[in-house]
CSV table of C-alpha atoms in Angstrom, one decimal:
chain,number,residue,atom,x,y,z
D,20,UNK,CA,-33.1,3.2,13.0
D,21,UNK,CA,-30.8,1.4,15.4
D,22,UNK,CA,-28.0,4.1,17.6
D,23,UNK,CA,-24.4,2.9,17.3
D,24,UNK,CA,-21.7,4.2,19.5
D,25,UNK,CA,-21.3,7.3,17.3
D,26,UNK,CA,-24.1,7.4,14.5
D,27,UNK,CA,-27.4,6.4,13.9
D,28,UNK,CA,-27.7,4.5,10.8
D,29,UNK,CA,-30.4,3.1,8.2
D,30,UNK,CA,-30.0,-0.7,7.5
D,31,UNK,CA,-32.0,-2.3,4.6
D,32,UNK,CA,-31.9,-5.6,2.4
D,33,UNK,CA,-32.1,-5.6,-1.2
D,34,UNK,CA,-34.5,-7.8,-3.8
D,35,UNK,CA,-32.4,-10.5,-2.8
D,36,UNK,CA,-32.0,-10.6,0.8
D,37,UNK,CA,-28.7,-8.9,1.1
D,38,UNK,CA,-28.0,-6.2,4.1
D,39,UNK,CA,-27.0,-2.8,2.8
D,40,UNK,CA,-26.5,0.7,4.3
D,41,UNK,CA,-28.7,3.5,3.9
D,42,UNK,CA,-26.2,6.5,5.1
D,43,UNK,CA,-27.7,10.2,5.3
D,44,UNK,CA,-25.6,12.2,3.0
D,45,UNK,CA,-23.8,14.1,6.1
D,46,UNK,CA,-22.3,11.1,7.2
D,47,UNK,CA,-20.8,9.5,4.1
D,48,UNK,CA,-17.5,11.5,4.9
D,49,UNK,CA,-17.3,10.4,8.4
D,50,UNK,CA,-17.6,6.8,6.8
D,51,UNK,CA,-15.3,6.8,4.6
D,52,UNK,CA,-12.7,7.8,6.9
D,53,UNK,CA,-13.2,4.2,8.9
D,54,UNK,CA,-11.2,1.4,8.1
D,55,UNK,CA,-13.7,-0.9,9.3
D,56,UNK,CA,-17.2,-1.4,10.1
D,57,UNK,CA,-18.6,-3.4,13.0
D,58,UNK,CA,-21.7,-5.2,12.7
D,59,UNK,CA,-23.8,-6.1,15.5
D,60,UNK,CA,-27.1,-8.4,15.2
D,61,UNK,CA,-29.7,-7.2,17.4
D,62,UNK,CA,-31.5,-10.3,17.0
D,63,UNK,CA,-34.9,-8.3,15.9
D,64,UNK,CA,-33.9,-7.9,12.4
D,65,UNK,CA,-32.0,-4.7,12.5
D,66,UNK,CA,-28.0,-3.8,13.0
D,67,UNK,CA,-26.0,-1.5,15.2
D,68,UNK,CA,-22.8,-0.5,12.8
D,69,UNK,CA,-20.2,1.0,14.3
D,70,UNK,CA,-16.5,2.2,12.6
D,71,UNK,CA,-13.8,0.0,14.7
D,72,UNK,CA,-12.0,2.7,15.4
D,73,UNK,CA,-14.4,3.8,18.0
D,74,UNK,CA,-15.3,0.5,19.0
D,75,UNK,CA,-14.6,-1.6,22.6
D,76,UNK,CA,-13.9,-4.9,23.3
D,77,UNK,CA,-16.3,-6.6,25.5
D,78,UNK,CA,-13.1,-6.3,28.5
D,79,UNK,CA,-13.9,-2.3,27.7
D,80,UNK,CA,-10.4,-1.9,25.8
D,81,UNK,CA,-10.7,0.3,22.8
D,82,UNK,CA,-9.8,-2.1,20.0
D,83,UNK,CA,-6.2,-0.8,17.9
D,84,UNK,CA,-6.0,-0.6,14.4
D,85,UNK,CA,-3.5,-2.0,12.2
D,86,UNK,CA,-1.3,-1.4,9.3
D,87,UNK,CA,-0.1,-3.6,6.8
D,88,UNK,CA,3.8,-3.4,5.6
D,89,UNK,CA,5.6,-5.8,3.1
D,90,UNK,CA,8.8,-7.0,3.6
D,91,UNK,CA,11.3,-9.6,2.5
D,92,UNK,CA,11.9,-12.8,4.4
D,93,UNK,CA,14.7,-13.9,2.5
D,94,UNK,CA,18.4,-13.2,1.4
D,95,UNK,CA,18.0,-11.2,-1.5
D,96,UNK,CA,16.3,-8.2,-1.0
D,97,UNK,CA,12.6,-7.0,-1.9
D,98,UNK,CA,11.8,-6.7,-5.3
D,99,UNK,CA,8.5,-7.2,-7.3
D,100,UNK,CA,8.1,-9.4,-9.9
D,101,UNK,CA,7.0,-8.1,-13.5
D,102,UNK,CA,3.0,-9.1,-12.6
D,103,UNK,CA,4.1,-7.7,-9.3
D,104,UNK,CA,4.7,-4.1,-10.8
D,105,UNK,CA,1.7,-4.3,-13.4
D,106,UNK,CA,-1.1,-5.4,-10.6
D,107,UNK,CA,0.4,-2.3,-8.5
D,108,UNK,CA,-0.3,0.3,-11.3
D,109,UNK,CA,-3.7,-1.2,-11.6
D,110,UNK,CA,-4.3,-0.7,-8.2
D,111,UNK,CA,-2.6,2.3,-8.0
D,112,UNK,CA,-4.6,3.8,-11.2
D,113,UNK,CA,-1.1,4.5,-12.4
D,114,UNK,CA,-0.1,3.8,-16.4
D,115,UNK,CA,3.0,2.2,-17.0
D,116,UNK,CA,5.0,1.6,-20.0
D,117,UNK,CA,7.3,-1.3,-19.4
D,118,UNK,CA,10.6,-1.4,-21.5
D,119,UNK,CA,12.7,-4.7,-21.2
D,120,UNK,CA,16.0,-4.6,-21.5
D,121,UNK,CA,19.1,-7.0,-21.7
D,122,UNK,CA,23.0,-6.1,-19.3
D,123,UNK,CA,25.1,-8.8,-20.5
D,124,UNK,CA,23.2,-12.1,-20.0
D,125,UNK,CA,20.6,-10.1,-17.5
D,126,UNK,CA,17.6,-9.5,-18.6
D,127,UNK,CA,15.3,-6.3,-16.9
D,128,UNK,CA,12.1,-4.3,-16.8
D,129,UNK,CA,12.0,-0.2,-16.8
D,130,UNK,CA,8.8,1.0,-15.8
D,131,UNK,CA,8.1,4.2,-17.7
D,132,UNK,CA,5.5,6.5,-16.5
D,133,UNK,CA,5.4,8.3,-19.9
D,134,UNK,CA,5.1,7.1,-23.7
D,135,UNK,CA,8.8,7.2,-24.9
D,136,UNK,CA,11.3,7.0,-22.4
D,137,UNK,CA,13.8,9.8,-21.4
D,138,UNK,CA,17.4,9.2,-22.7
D,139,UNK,CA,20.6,10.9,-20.8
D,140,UNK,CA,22.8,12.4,-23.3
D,141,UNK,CA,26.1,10.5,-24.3
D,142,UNK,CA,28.2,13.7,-22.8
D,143,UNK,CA,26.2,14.0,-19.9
D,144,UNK,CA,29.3,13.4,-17.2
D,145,UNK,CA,30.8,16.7,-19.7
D,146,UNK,CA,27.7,18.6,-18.6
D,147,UNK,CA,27.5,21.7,-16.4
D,148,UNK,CA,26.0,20.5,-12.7
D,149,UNK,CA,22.6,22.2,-13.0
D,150,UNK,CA,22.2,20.5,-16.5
D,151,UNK,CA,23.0,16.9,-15.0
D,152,UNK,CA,20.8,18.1,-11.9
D,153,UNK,CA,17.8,19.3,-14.6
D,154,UNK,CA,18.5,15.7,-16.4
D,155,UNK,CA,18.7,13.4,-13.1
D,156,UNK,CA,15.8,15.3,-12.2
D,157,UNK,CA,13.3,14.7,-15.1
D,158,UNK,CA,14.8,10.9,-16.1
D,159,UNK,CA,13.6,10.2,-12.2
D,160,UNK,CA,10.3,11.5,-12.5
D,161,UNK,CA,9.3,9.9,-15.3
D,162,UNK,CA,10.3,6.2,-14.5
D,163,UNK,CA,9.1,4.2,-11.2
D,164,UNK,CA,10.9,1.3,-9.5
D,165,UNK,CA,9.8,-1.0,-7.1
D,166,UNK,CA,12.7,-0.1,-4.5
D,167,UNK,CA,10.7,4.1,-4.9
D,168,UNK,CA,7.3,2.2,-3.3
D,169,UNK,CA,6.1,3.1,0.0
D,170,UNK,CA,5.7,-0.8,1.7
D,171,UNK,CA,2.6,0.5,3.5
D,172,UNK,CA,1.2,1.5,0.2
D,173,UNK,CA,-2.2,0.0,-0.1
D,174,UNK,CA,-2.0,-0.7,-4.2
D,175,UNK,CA,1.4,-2.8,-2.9
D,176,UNK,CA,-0.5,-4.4,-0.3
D,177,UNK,CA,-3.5,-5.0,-2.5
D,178,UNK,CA,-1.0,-6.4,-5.7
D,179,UNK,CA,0.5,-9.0,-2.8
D,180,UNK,CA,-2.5,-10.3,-2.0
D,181,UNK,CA,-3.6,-10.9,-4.9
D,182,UNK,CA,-0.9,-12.6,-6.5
D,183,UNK,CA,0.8,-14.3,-3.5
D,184,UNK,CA,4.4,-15.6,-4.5
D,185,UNK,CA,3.6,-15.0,-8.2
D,186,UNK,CA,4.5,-11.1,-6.8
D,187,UNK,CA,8.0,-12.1,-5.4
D,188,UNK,CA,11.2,-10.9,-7.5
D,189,UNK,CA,13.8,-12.8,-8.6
D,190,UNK,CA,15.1,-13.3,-5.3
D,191,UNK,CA,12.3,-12.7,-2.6
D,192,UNK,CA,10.2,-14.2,-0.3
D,193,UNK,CA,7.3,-11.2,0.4
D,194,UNK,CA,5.1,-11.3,3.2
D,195,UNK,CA,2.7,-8.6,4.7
D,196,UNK,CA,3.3,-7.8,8.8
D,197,UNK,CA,0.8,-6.0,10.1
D,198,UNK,CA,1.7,-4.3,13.1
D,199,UNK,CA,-0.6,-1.7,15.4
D,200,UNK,CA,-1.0,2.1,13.5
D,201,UNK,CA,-0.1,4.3,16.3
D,202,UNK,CA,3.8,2.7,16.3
D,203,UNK,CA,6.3,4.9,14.8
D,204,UNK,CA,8.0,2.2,12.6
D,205,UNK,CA,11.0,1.2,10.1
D,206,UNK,CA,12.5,-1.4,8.3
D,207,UNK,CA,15.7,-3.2,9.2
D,208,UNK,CA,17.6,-6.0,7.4
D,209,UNK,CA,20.7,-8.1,7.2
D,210,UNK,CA,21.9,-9.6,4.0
D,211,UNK,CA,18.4,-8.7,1.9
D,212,UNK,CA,16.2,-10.5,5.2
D,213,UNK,CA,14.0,-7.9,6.3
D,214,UNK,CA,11.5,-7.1,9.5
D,215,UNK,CA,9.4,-4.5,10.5
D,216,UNK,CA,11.0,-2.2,14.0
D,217,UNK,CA,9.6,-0.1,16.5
D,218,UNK,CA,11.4,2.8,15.8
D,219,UNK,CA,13.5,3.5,19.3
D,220,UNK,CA,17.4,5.7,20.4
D,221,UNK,CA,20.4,3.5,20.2
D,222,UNK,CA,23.7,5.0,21.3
């Protein structure tokens, strides 16, 4: 048993050779919450793991962790392709029910979240407003679109590394920024072009 900076932890090798964890069952919670592990040779066959998040650089600064948020580098605007959308649900655990559909020459994807999709009533502009509001209401919760996702989603970030350009829309250019987790942070753009902001006053 090796001590790390915050726990003491059991490191083994399997039948072939392979280090593995041995975590007592009190810990596996504390674990789970760390984005990632450091491991430390000790040069006499055992490990000193530590979660980075509690770790130092060898200056003594407490290293920063990171987020990951995916924007659009191009005119256009974000969008994800077809695979794009599918390899999210996967990785969201999310099941979709895709419905193409044709405006004029323009062909599009609807990404239903239930079996048959909902349909708005011909005299819905006729409708009383807490009808329309019940409709709006239940037509939005049961479709998803790719302009609803959080960009610091981990299923989008996941799907975009994955696919790599084969996640772009139409007409983007996605690329993942990763930026330091304690920043309060938004998204700016001109013309579709986006980048990530520290969020600050402007008068």
């Amino acid at each position: 048993m090796r001590q790390g900076n915050v726990f003491s932890q059991w490191v083994d090798r399997d039948p072939n050779g392979d280090i593995f964890l041995r975590l007592p069952l009190e810990l596996v919670h504390d674990w789970e919450d760390a984005k990632r592990v450091i491991w430390v040779d000790n040069r006499d066959g055992s490990y000193t793991l530590t979660p980075a998040k509690e770790m130092a650089n060898s200056y003594g600064e407490a290293l920063r962790e990171t987020r990951k948020i995916v924007v659009n580098r191009c005119y256009g605007g974000f969008s994800l392709s077809h695979e794009g959308m599918l390899a999210y649900a996967r990785h969201k655990g999310l099941t979709l029910y895709p419905r193409q559909g044709k405006f004029s020459l323009v062909k599009y994807w609807t990404y239903w979240l239930v079996p048959e999709p909902i349909e708005v009533p011909d005299n819905w502009a006729t409708l009383p407003l807490e009808e329309r509001q019940r409709i709006n209401a239940e037509f939005s919760a049961a479709r998803i679109s790719d302009t609803d996702l959080d960009r610091d989603d981990p299923a989008l970030i996941a799907a975009v590394e994955e696919l790599g350009t084969a996640a772009n829309g139409e007409f983007a250019q996605l690329e993942i920024v990763e930026i330091p987790d304690d920043v309060e942070w938004e998204i700016c753009e001109y013309d579709g072009g986006e980048w990530v902001a520290e969020k600050h006053r402007t008068w």
